[in-house]
Short mmCIF file of C-alpha atoms in Angstrom, two decimals:
data_model
loop_
_atom_site.label_atom_id
_atom_site.label_comp_id
_atom_site.label_asym_id
_atom_site.label_seq_id
_atom_site.Cartn_x
_atom_site.Cartn_y
_atom_site.Cartn_z
CA MET A 16 -130.03 11.42 48.75
CA GLN A 17 -131.54 8.95 51.22
CA ILE A 18 -133.06 10.34 54.40
CA SER A 19 -134.77 8.85 57.45
CA ASN A 20 -137.34 11.06 59.16
CA HIS A 21 -137.04 11.55 62.90
CA SER A 22 -139.11 14.60 63.77
CA PHE A 23 -141.60 17.05 62.26
CA THR A 24 -142.65 20.19 64.14
CA LYS A 25 -144.72 23.26 63.25
CA HIS A 26 -144.94 26.56 65.05
CA GLY A 27 -146.59 29.56 63.47
CA ARG A 28 -145.65 29.66 59.82
CA LEU A 29 -142.43 27.66 60.23
CA SER A 30 -142.23 23.89 59.74
CA VAL A 31 -139.11 21.91 60.63
CA LEU A 32 -138.28 18.42 59.38
CA GLN A 33 -135.33 16.72 61.12
CA PHE A 34 -133.78 13.69 59.47
CA SER A 35 -130.66 11.57 59.25
CA THR A 36 -128.56 10.44 56.30
CA PRO A 37 -126.69 7.12 55.95
CA GLU A 38 -123.26 8.75 56.12
CA LYS A 39 -123.24 10.34 59.56
CA ASN A 40 -120.64 10.40 62.34
CA THR A 41 -117.92 9.25 59.93
CA PHE A 42 -115.38 11.98 60.69
CA GLU A 43 -114.18 13.49 63.97
CA TYR A 44 -114.25 17.29 64.22
CA ILE A 45 -115.50 20.01 66.56
CA SER A 46 -117.22 23.30 65.84
CA GLY A 47 -115.41 26.61 65.60
CA PRO A 48 -117.47 28.24 68.38
CA SER A 49 -116.65 25.33 70.72
CA ALA A 50 -112.99 25.50 69.74
CA ILE A 51 -112.89 29.24 70.53
CA ALA A 52 -114.52 28.63 73.91
CA LYS A 53 -111.89 25.98 74.72
CA ASN A 54 -109.02 28.22 73.51
CA PHE A 55 -108.14 25.71 70.80
CA VAL A 56 -108.40 28.37 68.12
CA GLU A 57 -108.04 32.14 67.79
CA VAL A 58 -109.71 34.32 65.18
CA ARG A 59 -108.31 37.84 64.82
CA GLU A 60 -107.71 40.64 62.34
CA VAL A 61 -105.10 39.79 59.70
CA SER A 62 -102.94 42.72 60.80
CA PHE A 63 -102.99 45.88 62.92
CA SER A 64 -104.63 47.80 60.08
CA GLY A 65 -107.01 44.90 59.34
CA SER A 66 -108.86 43.84 56.20
CA VAL A 67 -112.66 44.01 56.00
CA ASN A 68 -113.11 40.78 54.07
CA ASN A 69 -110.38 38.59 55.60
CA LEU A 70 -109.64 37.30 59.10
CA GLU A 71 -106.74 35.26 60.42
CA LEU A 72 -107.57 31.93 62.04
CA VAL A 73 -105.00 30.02 64.10
CA ASN A 74 -105.72 26.45 65.15
CA ASN A 75 -103.37 25.67 68.04
CA SER A 76 -104.83 22.21 68.65
CA ASP A 77 -104.65 18.71 67.23
CA LYS A 78 -108.38 18.89 66.38
CA TYR A 79 -110.12 19.32 63.07
CA ILE A 80 -112.33 22.39 63.43
CA PHE A 81 -115.45 23.33 61.48
CA PHE A 82 -116.94 26.80 60.94
CA LEU A 83 -120.35 27.17 59.31
CA ASP A 84 -121.28 29.47 56.48
CA GLY A 85 -123.26 32.16 58.29
CA ASP A 86 -121.38 31.97 61.62
CA ILE A 87 -121.30 35.42 63.23
CA LEU A 88 -118.05 36.56 64.85
CA SER A 89 -118.06 39.70 66.99
CA GLY A 90 -115.30 41.94 68.30
CA ALA A 91 -112.00 43.30 66.97
CA LYS A 92 -112.54 46.17 64.50
CA GLN A 93 -116.06 45.20 63.36
CA ASN A 94 -118.41 42.23 63.46
CA ARG A 95 -118.23 39.74 60.58
CA VAL A 96 -120.07 36.78 59.05
CA LEU A 97 -118.35 33.80 57.42
CA ASN A 98 -118.73 33.62 53.66
CA THR A 99 -118.44 29.83 53.45
CA SER A 100 -118.15 26.68 55.51
CA VAL A 101 -114.55 25.88 56.44
CA LEU A 102 -112.81 22.75 57.74
CA VAL A 103 -109.53 23.64 59.43
CA ALA A 104 -106.71 21.11 59.78
CA PRO A 105 -104.90 20.65 63.12
CA ASN A 106 -102.11 23.11 63.95
CA THR A 107 -102.89 25.36 61.01
CA LYS A 108 -102.97 29.10 60.34
CA LEU A 109 -105.04 30.45 57.46
CA ASN A 110 -107.06 33.42 56.27
CA ILE A 111 -110.84 33.02 56.11
CA PRO A 112 -113.14 35.07 53.84
CA VAL A 113 -115.82 37.07 55.66
CA SER A 114 -118.23 39.93 55.13
CA CYS A 115 -118.86 42.90 57.39
CA VAL A 116 -122.17 43.07 59.29
CA GLU A 117 -121.36 46.29 61.15
CA GLN A 118 -120.83 49.00 58.58
CA GLY A 119 -120.27 51.96 60.92
CA ARG A 120 -117.40 50.73 63.10
CA TRP A 121 -113.71 50.36 62.29
CA ARG A 122 -112.03 50.49 65.66
CA SER A 123 -110.80 47.71 67.86
CA VAL A 124 -112.86 46.65 70.89
CA SER A 125 -110.98 43.38 71.49
CA SER A 126 -107.92 41.52 70.23
CA LYS A 127 -109.88 38.42 69.19
CA PHE A 128 -113.31 37.50 67.90
CA SER A 129 -116.02 35.71 69.84
CA PRO A 130 -118.84 33.56 68.41
CA LYS A 131 -122.55 34.26 68.76
CA ASP A 132 -125.34 31.81 69.62
CA TYR A 133 -127.05 32.43 66.25
CA ILE A 134 -126.16 32.43 62.58
CA SER A 135 -127.26 34.79 59.83
CA PRO A 136 -130.79 34.35 58.38
CA ASP A 137 -131.37 32.33 55.23
CA SER A 138 -131.95 35.29 52.93
CA LEU A 139 -128.52 36.68 53.82
CA ARG A 140 -126.88 33.25 53.54
CA ALA A 141 -128.49 32.66 50.13
CA LYS A 142 -127.42 35.97 48.61
CA LYS A 143 -123.94 35.55 50.02
CA LEU A 144 -123.64 31.99 48.73
CA LYS A 145 -124.81 32.97 45.26
CA ALA A 146 -122.27 35.81 45.11
CA VAL A 147 -119.43 33.53 46.30
CA ASN A 148 -120.35 30.96 43.63
CA LYS A 149 -120.20 33.67 40.98
CA ASN A 150 -116.87 35.03 42.19
CA LEU A 151 -115.32 31.56 42.33
CA ARG A 152 -116.36 30.87 38.74
CA ARG A 153 -114.57 34.10 37.78
CA GLY A 154 -111.45 33.20 39.75
CA ARG A 155 -112.01 35.88 42.41
CA GLY A 156 -112.03 33.66 45.49
CA HIS A 157 -114.59 33.06 48.25
CA PHE A 158 -115.86 36.62 48.42
CA ALA A 159 -119.45 37.84 48.64
CA ASN A 160 -121.01 41.10 47.52
CA GLN A 161 -120.41 43.39 50.50
CA GLY A 162 -123.02 45.87 49.32
CA GLU A 163 -125.69 43.14 49.26
CA VAL A 164 -124.73 42.07 52.79
CA TRP A 165 -125.11 45.63 54.09
CA GLU A 166 -128.49 45.89 52.36
CA GLU A 167 -129.65 42.75 54.18
CA VAL A 168 -128.38 44.09 57.51
CA ASP A 169 -130.24 47.36 56.94
CA LYS A 170 -133.40 45.45 56.00
CA PHE A 171 -133.46 43.44 59.23
CA LEU A 172 -132.67 46.45 61.39
CA ARG A 173 -135.63 48.26 59.82
CA ILE A 174 -138.03 45.29 59.96
CA HIS A 175 -137.37 44.73 63.65
CA LYS A 176 -137.12 48.46 64.46
CA SER A 177 -133.64 48.13 65.94
CA ILE A 178 -131.49 51.25 66.10
CA SER A 179 -127.73 50.88 65.83
CA THR A 180 -125.36 53.80 65.39
CA THR A 181 -122.86 51.42 63.74
CA MET A 182 -125.45 49.53 61.63
CA ASP A 183 -124.67 46.43 63.67
CA PHE A 184 -126.58 43.30 62.67
CA THR A 185 -126.21 41.80 66.15
CA LYS A 186 -128.31 44.64 67.62
CA VAL A 187 -131.47 42.92 66.35
CA TYR A 188 -130.72 39.85 68.43
CA GLU A 189 -129.85 41.91 71.49
CA ASP A 190 -133.15 43.80 71.25
CA LYS A 191 -135.30 40.70 70.77
CA GLU A 192 -133.34 38.05 72.64
CA LYS A 193 -136.33 36.91 74.70
CA ASP A 194 -138.58 36.65 71.64
CA PHE A 195 -136.01 34.57 69.82
CA ASP A 196 -135.38 32.32 72.84
CA ASP A 197 -139.13 31.72 73.24
CA PHE A 198 -139.34 30.88 69.55
CA VAL A 199 -136.48 28.36 69.72
CA LYS A 200 -138.12 26.61 72.70
CA GLN A 201 -140.99 25.58 70.43
CA PHE A 202 -138.69 23.14 68.62
CA SER A 203 -136.83 20.25 70.25
CA VAL A 204 -133.67 18.93 68.66
CA ASN A 205 -133.68 15.27 67.69
CA ASN A 206 -130.42 13.71 68.82
CA GLU A 207 -130.44 11.05 66.08
CA SER A 208 -130.65 13.61 63.29
CA ASN A 209 -127.83 15.19 61.33
CA GLY A 210 -129.97 17.14 58.86
CA VAL A 211 -132.82 19.65 58.88
CA ALA A 212 -135.17 21.13 56.28
CA MET A 213 -137.11 24.29 57.11
CA PHE A 214 -140.23 25.63 55.43
CA MET A 215 -142.12 28.91 55.60
CA ASP A 216 -145.76 28.11 54.86
CA ASN A 217 -145.42 25.50 52.09
CA SER A 218 -142.21 26.88 50.59
CA PRO A 219 -138.73 25.58 51.46
CA LEU A 220 -136.34 27.98 53.14
CA GLY A 221 -133.30 25.75 53.27
CA ILE A 222 -131.60 22.49 54.17
CA ASP A 223 -128.48 21.88 56.24
CA ILE A 224 -126.74 18.52 56.72
CA PHE A 225 -123.78 17.95 59.02
CA ASN A 226 -121.52 14.94 59.26
CA ARG A 227 -121.84 14.71 63.02
CA THR A 228 -124.96 14.53 65.17
CA ASP A 229 -123.26 16.48 67.98
CA ILE A 230 -122.40 19.33 65.61
CA TYR A 231 -125.98 19.24 64.35
CA GLN A 232 -127.29 19.51 67.91
CA GLU A 233 -125.05 22.52 68.51
CA TYR A 234 -126.15 24.36 65.38
CA PHE A 235 -129.86 23.48 65.50
CA PRO A 236 -130.85 26.32 67.92
CA LYS A 237 -128.48 28.73 66.16
CA ARG A 238 -130.16 27.88 62.87
CA LEU A 239 -133.58 28.55 64.42
CA ARG A 240 -132.48 31.94 65.77
CA GLY A 241 -131.36 32.87 62.28
CA ILE A 242 -134.74 31.83 60.86
CA ALA A 243 -136.54 33.76 63.62
CA LEU A 244 -135.46 37.04 62.04
CA GLU A 245 -137.40 36.11 58.92
CA VAL A 246 -140.59 34.68 60.41
CA LEU A 247 -141.33 36.47 63.69
CA ASN A 248 -142.39 39.68 61.96
CA LEU A 249 -144.89 37.91 59.67
CA LYS A 250 -148.64 38.02 60.22
CA ASP A 251 -150.31 34.85 61.47
CA LYS A 252 -151.55 32.51 58.78
CA GLU A 253 -152.78 28.93 58.77
CA ASN A 254 -149.89 26.51 58.32
CA THR A 255 -151.12 23.57 56.24
CA MET A 256 -147.76 21.85 55.82
CA THR A 257 -147.78 18.13 56.68
CA GLU A 258 -144.89 15.80 57.43
CA ALA A 259 -145.54 13.87 54.22
CA GLU A 260 -145.44 17.08 52.18
CA ALA A 261 -142.27 18.26 53.91
CA ASN A 262 -140.60 14.92 53.24
CA TYR A 263 -141.69 14.96 49.59
CA LYS A 264 -140.50 18.52 49.01
CA THR A 265 -137.16 17.82 50.70
CA LEU A 266 -136.53 14.81 48.46
CA SER A 267 -137.69 16.81 45.42
CA LEU A 268 -135.07 19.46 46.16
CA PHE A 269 -132.37 16.78 46.21
CA ASP A 270 -133.69 15.38 42.93
CA GLU A 271 -133.60 18.85 41.37
CA LEU A 272 -130.06 19.37 42.61
CA GLU A 273 -128.85 16.17 40.95
CA LYS A 274 -129.91 17.56 37.57
CA LEU A 275 -127.84 20.73 37.94
CA LYS A 276 -124.32 21.30 36.73
CA TYR A 277 -121.83 22.16 39.43
CA THR A 278 -118.38 23.64 39.78
CA GLU A 279 -115.62 22.17 41.95
CA HIS A 280 -113.22 24.19 44.07
CA ASP A 281 -110.66 23.77 46.80
CA GLY A 282 -112.04 24.54 50.22
CA VAL A 283 -110.77 27.57 52.13
CA GLY A 284 -109.18 25.19 54.63
CA ILE A 285 -109.06 21.53 53.64
CA GLY A 286 -111.52 19.53 51.58
CA LYS A 287 -113.25 19.99 48.25
CA GLU A 288 -116.37 21.95 47.41
CA LYS A 289 -119.17 21.39 44.93
CA ARG A 290 -121.24 24.49 44.24
CA TYR A 291 -124.61 24.58 42.51
CA ASN A 292 -127.10 27.24 41.58
CA ASN A 293 -129.86 28.18 39.17
CA ASP A 294 -132.61 30.80 39.36
CA LYS A 295 -134.38 28.87 42.13
CA LEU A 296 -131.75 27.53 44.48
CA VAL A 297 -128.13 27.70 45.55
CA ALA A 298 -126.15 24.94 47.25
CA LEU A 299 -122.75 24.06 48.70
CA GLU A 300 -121.28 20.65 49.50
CA LEU A 301 -118.01 20.40 51.46
CA LYS A 302 -116.27 17.01 51.59
CA TYR A 303 -112.99 15.83 53.04
CA LEU A 304 -111.54 12.36 52.31
CA GLN A 305 -114.91 11.36 50.83
CA ASN A 306 -116.69 12.35 54.05
CA LEU A 307 -119.50 14.88 53.78
CA ILE A 308 -118.60 17.61 56.25
CA HIS A 309 -121.44 20.04 55.51
CA PHE A 310 -124.14 20.55 52.93
CA THR A 311 -126.44 23.53 52.58
CA LEU A 312 -129.19 24.28 50.07
CA LEU A 313 -131.04 27.60 50.15
CA ASN A 314 -134.09 28.86 48.28
CA LEU A 315 -133.39 31.91 46.13
CA GLU A 316 -137.03 32.34 45.10
CA LYS A 317 -138.05 33.05 48.67
CA VAL A 318 -135.21 35.55 48.92
CA ASN A 319 -136.37 37.42 45.84
#
């Protein structure tokens, strides 16, 4: 993987390297949250009775629409998180695999789902991605381990001392919205970038690469809010990470990935997936017509 550095920023124990890849802005699509806001797409329960781990998505537009692994959708019978990244074709209806992040509610509060301005933290994304990879290899579809997801939700509620009668993951963000907003303001998005690598101390948390710079700009603050859950509760410690070290470790992760075996699968919507994992890392690559739509690599060692 070739990358060109554009920006390196440190705040507290988090370091953020923004970069670009040669294949950027090669495919036209918009994000799922933007599509919902513009009424291009509806996400709702699959039926009146609903299904915890499936939602119905209807694209009523002529746009290709992208949802990110880790996107949080709130409303309907209970709040959910997407299990995988999805590219949706124009004028399409399909079911998308999700996990519940609100264990104690199963009653409708709205007919449709709304997006949040954050995604799930890396530890939750990593465990979910590893479980999906395992289930796909066993022919069980894009499903995570719901019990693991609830454990992660409970962990973050306890760490941040948030009380929710329905064990709602979004309560943490509601309680600490100002703290998270102040945290995000410490990092400026680079408009030339389409990729980001994040590090806690000198250890990688994860990498995300998008095809489009505008989609990257939209998800950059959401990505930071997800990370905030994992770093804001940590004690202060000297951050010795340098830009050269961040660049080296990012490239080393790509080198390590190239040595791994992978499995190939059809995407939930359109496109093809490559999925990788070993004891240290887990990764997903989604391509459509040879265009990289989204890539994510997450550190399992930090999770454990």
